[in-house]
């Protein structure tokens, strides 16, 4: 992708935002605010969001998930049937259509997925099944902390249906492990905390909480190696404090703030019982369908990555291969886009892949501005054509971590690819 043909929204300053992380997402040109709790994604931000979705989808497919698509616009009937129409009233966008029917914009889709499968899942042999989608959700929440708490957001929400509670336990653990892999692939520091089910209902739930300097939760987490234990003020063990012994590994608890990025629930029959959903079992009787629900916030993942890995120069996206979420994999930075530099830069652009490579070919930018913009975007590699190339014929490769190596033009693509 050529810089001269690309609409980037980067800026040197972003004043008036709640904290440095929110300001950095704006300075890096990932988002623009449309109002309280409303954000639009730029082409660059959308690339990052789609890379995150790709990783999440891969992990859900790997645990046997089947992708579906449910309407965000819901009739009030299915929510009244579950009993959540009134309980969700303060946070749900509701209205009447031209025919006087009550509708809502779905904040979650437990009701929707049971409506989808009702009458189709009839036998225990049809189960278990894990269904998921990556779609927009809507909640009339109090906007806070940029992308962390918004009124419209992207969620990967998944739902499992089972003939036995043992099967639910197995799938719950399966998705829980998938969530841990997602966080680990992204290099996130996180804890897993027991949580209240509140308006969701059910018997048990856990939150995946990313550590943050500026979060929305008060968090105590274990500092032990590979231990993910944590508690928040909403956890059953909320009385634990910094310095206390971790009940899981014996390490010491630390205190700080966190951002909820994922939540897993054992819902039991909370949503299937109101619909009378049962399946036939081999002995000729019927058994109630039990259910699990699993959500992970895409924008919250993005915010947590910027929070934990960003620095004074800009974004710093971790990961490689499937876990790479940077908007561009490589930036080609010539001292000047002219003559031999231009010819070599074009060759490198082609060799490294035009779609994922940002070629700084805009004559209006200085070399310093090109370096700064590449770092602000968090591009993992800068391929520099400068005085060193002029003198030796070797290209300078600088990683976002600041390490430098030199290579021939022909070897660049294999190193940064």
XYZ file of C-alpha atoms in Angstrom:
417
model
C 0.000 0.000 0.000
C 1.420 3.375 -0.999
C 1.386 6.201 1.513
C 0.442 8.654 -1.230
C -2.673 6.602 -2.014
C -3.648 5.777 1.555
C -5.910 7.797 3.830
C -4.214 7.760 7.242
C -5.668 9.625 10.218
C -2.476 9.949 12.276
C -1.891 13.142 14.212
C 0.879 14.534 16.390
C -1.434 15.520 19.220
C -4.733 14.328 20.653
C -5.877 16.543 23.504
C -8.925 16.313 25.731
C -9.098 12.533 26.136
C -9.572 10.601 29.371
C -6.152 8.998 29.507
C -3.035 8.277 27.449
C -4.378 5.043 25.966
C -7.489 6.707 24.584
C -5.357 9.562 23.232
C -2.982 7.116 21.539
C -5.784 5.285 19.709
C -6.803 8.681 18.308
C -3.249 9.876 17.536
C -2.492 6.613 15.741
C -5.556 7.234 13.597
C -7.369 4.033 14.578
C -10.681 5.632 15.565
C -12.626 8.862 15.527
C -15.246 9.733 18.102
C -18.801 10.328 16.893
C -20.309 11.107 20.284
C -20.380 9.827 23.833
C -19.616 6.096 23.640
C -19.655 6.087 19.843
C -16.530 5.450 17.757
C -15.934 4.979 14.056
C -12.999 2.927 12.778
C -10.678 4.325 10.133
C -9.176 2.098 7.398
C -6.136 1.553 9.632
C -8.200 0.804 12.732
C -10.420 -1.538 10.753
C -7.358 -3.516 9.642
C -6.377 -3.997 13.288
C -9.927 -4.953 14.270
C -10.197 -7.475 11.440
C -6.868 -9.038 12.438
C -8.181 -9.483 15.983
C -11.409 -11.010 14.659
C -9.377 -13.389 12.494
C -7.517 -14.663 15.556
C -10.688 -15.016 17.630
C -12.485 -16.846 14.829
C -9.542 -19.225 14.413
C -9.675 -20.198 18.085
C -13.454 -20.648 18.044
C -13.285 -22.790 14.920
C -10.523 -24.843 16.564
C -12.823 -25.793 19.463
C -15.651 -26.832 17.152
C -17.597 -23.601 16.844
C -20.014 -22.997 13.965
C -20.433 -19.392 12.820
C -23.934 -17.941 12.638
C -25.477 -14.496 12.166
C -28.358 -13.240 14.298
C -30.283 -9.984 13.817
C -29.391 -7.108 16.121
C -32.983 -5.893 15.894
C -35.143 -8.101 18.137
C -38.856 -8.317 18.783
C -39.743 -7.710 22.424
C -41.522 -11.070 22.577
C -38.449 -13.280 22.889
C -37.034 -11.024 25.631
C -40.284 -10.975 27.588
C -40.424 -14.764 27.332
C -37.009 -15.057 29.016
C -37.914 -12.442 31.615
C -35.088 -10.063 30.692
C -37.105 -7.339 28.988
C -37.661 -5.590 32.316
C -34.359 -6.621 33.945
C -32.276 -5.191 31.082
C -34.467 -2.093 30.719
C -31.935 0.433 31.997
C -29.233 -0.590 29.504
C -31.228 -1.729 26.474
C -32.183 0.495 23.547
C -35.926 -0.034 23.050
C -38.463 1.599 20.768
C -41.695 1.090 18.829
C -41.917 0.582 15.082
C -44.566 2.124 12.813
C -46.989 -0.689 13.726
C -46.656 -0.041 17.440
C -44.614 -3.193 18.119
C -41.924 -3.031 20.764
C -38.378 -3.744 19.562
C -34.865 -3.565 20.942
C -31.270 -3.508 19.781
C -29.838 -6.701 21.261
C -27.226 -6.253 24.018
C -26.605 -10.029 23.859
C -28.137 -12.987 22.032
C -29.057 -15.736 24.498
C -32.699 -15.248 23.524
C -31.806 -15.108 19.840
C -29.841 -18.345 19.747
C -32.538 -20.306 21.582
C -35.084 -18.958 19.100
C -32.777 -20.001 16.247
C -32.500 -23.641 17.299
C -35.933 -24.152 18.886
C -37.774 -26.926 17.052
C -34.616 -27.997 15.189
C -32.676 -29.487 18.096
C -34.951 -32.363 19.119
C -32.751 -35.295 20.044
C -29.826 -35.706 22.415
C -27.880 -36.862 19.350
C -28.187 -33.292 17.951
C -26.088 -32.071 20.873
C -23.665 -30.735 21.934
C -23.343 -27.801 19.564
C -21.324 -24.565 19.809
C -22.590 -21.592 17.801
C -20.884 -18.214 17.567
C -20.949 -14.887 15.766
C -18.872 -11.690 15.616
C -21.363 -8.856 15.421
C -22.290 -5.462 16.854
C -23.991 -5.205 20.224
C -25.783 -2.227 21.737
C -26.035 -1.125 25.365
C -27.115 2.220 26.766
C -24.164 2.141 29.135
C -22.317 5.052 30.729
C -19.497 5.788 28.273
C -16.054 5.483 29.827
C -12.406 4.947 28.967
C -12.593 5.160 25.169
C -13.238 1.783 23.557
C -13.633 0.005 26.898
C -17.206 1.059 27.572
C -19.214 2.169 24.555
C -22.807 2.100 23.444
C -22.075 0.142 20.256
C -19.311 -2.470 20.214
C -18.183 -5.631 18.477
C -18.482 -8.860 20.410
C -17.648 -12.443 19.633
C -20.549 -14.123 21.402
C -20.837 -17.911 21.507
C -23.481 -20.260 22.875
C -23.280 -23.973 23.582
C -26.250 -26.290 24.026
C -26.088 -29.658 25.786
C -28.104 -32.657 26.892
C -26.126 -33.017 30.135
C -24.403 -30.749 32.609
C -21.254 -32.809 32.235
C -21.184 -31.887 28.554
C -21.678 -28.211 29.469
C -18.738 -28.402 31.885
C -16.530 -29.868 29.130
C -17.388 -27.150 26.592
C -17.093 -24.411 29.212
C -13.528 -25.534 29.925
C -12.834 -25.837 26.197
C -13.856 -22.229 25.478
C -12.147 -21.013 28.648
C -8.860 -22.497 27.396
C -9.434 -20.902 23.956
C -9.810 -17.491 25.611
C -6.540 -18.020 27.481
C -4.803 -18.896 24.198
C -6.128 -15.730 22.568
C -4.734 -13.592 25.395
C -1.408 -15.442 25.344
C -1.031 -15.138 21.558
C -1.550 -11.403 21.947
C 0.976 -11.143 24.759
C -1.619 -9.804 27.186
C -1.119 -9.870 30.942
C -4.419 -11.076 32.366
C -6.179 -12.763 35.270
C -9.253 -14.999 35.419
C -11.687 -13.993 38.138
C -14.853 -15.588 39.481
C -17.780 -13.281 38.852
C -21.450 -12.728 39.557
C -23.915 -13.768 36.837
C -26.217 -10.803 37.583
C -28.662 -10.134 34.747
C -27.345 -13.088 32.711
C -28.452 -15.683 35.257
C -27.078 -19.195 35.567
C -24.907 -20.974 38.112
C -21.326 -19.766 37.547
C -19.224 -17.373 35.517
C -15.678 -16.075 35.173
C -14.184 -12.906 33.747
C -10.960 -12.532 31.782
C -9.447 -9.287 33.030
C -6.496 -7.546 31.358
C -4.161 -5.644 33.664
C -4.294 -1.886 33.106
C -2.925 1.319 34.603
C -6.311 2.906 33.954
C -9.094 0.328 34.047
C -12.703 -0.026 35.071
C -12.248 -2.737 37.716
C -10.311 -2.897 40.968
C -8.199 -6.048 40.585
C -6.092 -8.250 42.836
C -4.125 -10.844 40.912
C -1.462 -13.447 41.557
C 2.110 -12.506 40.756
C 3.163 -16.162 40.554
C 4.546 -17.544 37.294
C 1.781 -18.898 35.015
C -0.926 -18.435 37.680
C -4.006 -16.592 36.367
C -5.914 -16.288 39.646
C -7.556 -12.947 40.327
C -10.429 -11.291 42.155
C -12.378 -8.095 41.618
C -14.798 -6.306 43.925
C -17.588 -8.328 42.286
C -15.887 -11.691 42.908
C -17.069 -14.088 45.642
C -13.613 -13.785 47.262
C -13.605 -9.994 46.987
C -12.167 -9.651 50.494
C -8.682 -10.697 49.360
C -6.081 -7.913 49.381
C -2.612 -7.214 48.025
C -0.042 -9.282 49.908
C -2.482 -12.099 50.698
C -1.598 -15.655 49.719
C -2.974 -16.868 46.385
C -5.421 -19.707 47.121
C -4.421 -21.517 43.931
C -0.612 -21.489 43.885
C 0.560 -19.986 47.162
C 2.051 -16.884 45.533
C 1.408 -13.304 46.618
C -1.445 -11.163 45.363
C -0.857 -7.767 43.819
C -3.313 -4.898 43.465
C -4.162 -2.599 40.592
C -6.803 -2.033 37.941
C -8.113 -4.118 35.096
C -10.347 -4.215 32.029
C -12.845 -7.019 31.491
C -12.169 -8.384 28.002
C -14.074 -11.664 28.154
C -16.747 -13.451 30.176
C -17.815 -17.107 30.245
C -21.067 -18.362 31.807
C -22.690 -21.636 32.792
C -26.322 -20.704 32.189
C -27.955 -24.069 32.768
C -31.634 -23.940 31.773
C -32.016 -20.187 32.362
C -32.964 -19.512 28.699
C -34.062 -22.923 27.482
C -36.631 -23.613 30.221
C -38.848 -20.595 29.337
C -39.112 -22.002 25.792
C -39.737 -25.530 27.031
C -36.677 -26.754 25.127
C -36.115 -30.461 25.677
C -34.490 -33.293 23.733
C -35.426 -36.937 23.432
C -33.051 -39.394 25.094
C -32.626 -43.123 24.289
C -34.801 -44.358 27.161
C -37.790 -42.592 25.611
C -37.912 -39.714 28.091
C -37.185 -36.032 27.608
C -34.384 -33.976 29.087
C -34.052 -30.212 29.477
C -31.410 -28.547 27.314
C -28.641 -26.796 29.269
C -26.640 -23.919 27.909
C -23.406 -21.945 28.161
C -22.609 -18.425 26.961
C -19.206 -16.955 26.105
C -18.356 -13.369 25.118
C -15.175 -11.530 24.227
C -14.996 -7.837 23.307
C -13.001 -7.027 20.171
C -12.567 -3.308 20.873
C -11.662 -4.058 24.486
C -8.933 -6.394 23.255
C -7.634 -3.590 21.037
C -7.689 -1.074 23.884
C -5.916 -3.504 26.242
C -3.159 -4.080 23.667
C -2.561 -0.351 23.266
C -2.678 0.058 27.065
C -0.152 -2.676 27.815
C 2.219 -2.405 24.851
C 2.087 1.199 23.632
C 4.958 3.547 24.429
C 5.927 7.189 24.003
C 6.494 6.650 20.272
C 3.111 5.060 19.546
C 1.449 1.680 19.257
C 3.452 -1.492 19.696
C 1.576 -4.548 18.499
C 2.805 -7.895 19.826
C 2.475 -11.267 18.161
C 3.583 -12.916 14.960
C 1.874 -15.066 12.367
C -1.736 -15.651 13.382
C -1.307 -13.453 16.453
C -0.065 -10.430 14.502
C -2.579 -7.595 14.607
C -0.546 -4.619 13.372
C -2.217 -2.707 10.525
C 0.877 -3.242 8.339
C 3.626 -5.826 8.716
C 6.372 -3.745 7.125
C 7.033 -0.126 6.254
C 9.515 0.776 3.525
C 11.192 4.058 4.365
C 13.441 5.531 1.656
C 15.542 8.582 2.414
C 14.060 10.005 -0.783
C 11.592 8.455 -3.207
C 13.584 9.131 -6.369
C 16.111 7.518 -8.689
C 17.694 4.289 -7.460
C 15.973 4.574 -4.074
C 12.641 4.619 -5.864
C 13.459 1.550 -7.957
C 14.638 -0.465 -4.948
C 11.711 0.688 -2.789
C 9.239 -0.456 -5.461
C 10.974 -3.850 -5.705
C 10.819 -4.298 -1.942
C 7.177 -3.233 -1.888
C 6.358 -5.964 -4.372
C 8.510 -8.614 -2.662
C 7.134 -7.971 0.848
C 3.505 -7.934 -0.316
C 1.650 -4.797 -1.326
C -1.388 -5.395 0.884
C 0.517 -5.610 4.173
C 3.420 -3.265 3.349
C 3.283 0.521 3.708
C 5.539 2.257 1.181
C 6.415 5.824 2.143
C 6.407 7.405 -1.299
C 4.865 10.772 -0.402
C 7.375 13.473 -1.358
C 5.838 15.917 1.132
C 7.064 13.861 4.119
C 10.545 14.183 5.573
C 12.506 11.078 6.548
C 11.889 11.942 10.221
C 8.143 12.182 9.662
C 8.195 8.779 7.946
C 10.013 7.179 10.888
C 7.637 8.792 13.385
C 4.493 7.757 11.539
C 5.673 4.155 11.160
C 6.328 3.962 14.915
C 3.038 5.667 15.755
C 1.168 3.030 13.734
C 3.180 0.299 15.439
C 4.496 -1.280 12.226
C 6.747 -4.177 13.364
C 9.509 -3.615 10.747
C 11.020 -0.561 9.080
C 12.999 -1.297 5.910
C 15.254 1.733 5.601
C 16.890 2.856 2.383
C 19.296 5.565 3.519
C 22.940 6.512 3.489
C 24.006 3.045 4.645
C 22.405 1.525 1.541
C 23.986 4.198 -0.629
C 27.430 3.387 0.762
C 27.259 -0.432 1.130
C 24.266 -1.710 -0.838
C 22.847 -3.263 2.353
C 19.343 -2.450 3.552
C 18.818 -1.480 7.205
C 16.066 -3.415 8.997
C 14.844 -1.893 12.240
C 12.260 -3.658 14.409
C 9.684 -1.781 16.468
C 11.662 -3.007 19.500
C 14.623 -0.942 18.289
C 16.937 -3.750 17.196
C 18.765 -3.290 13.887
C 20.245 -5.661 11.331
C 21.440 -5.367 7.743
C 20.591 -7.514 4.733
C 20.741 -7.580 0.975
C 17.722 -6.384 -0.958
C 16.986 -9.963 -2.012
C 16.963 -11.258 1.587
C 14.597 -8.645 3.073
C 11.275 -10.350 2.306
C 12.297 -13.641 3.933
C 13.460 -11.860 7.104
C 10.422 -9.640 7.679
C 7.849 -12.038 6.223
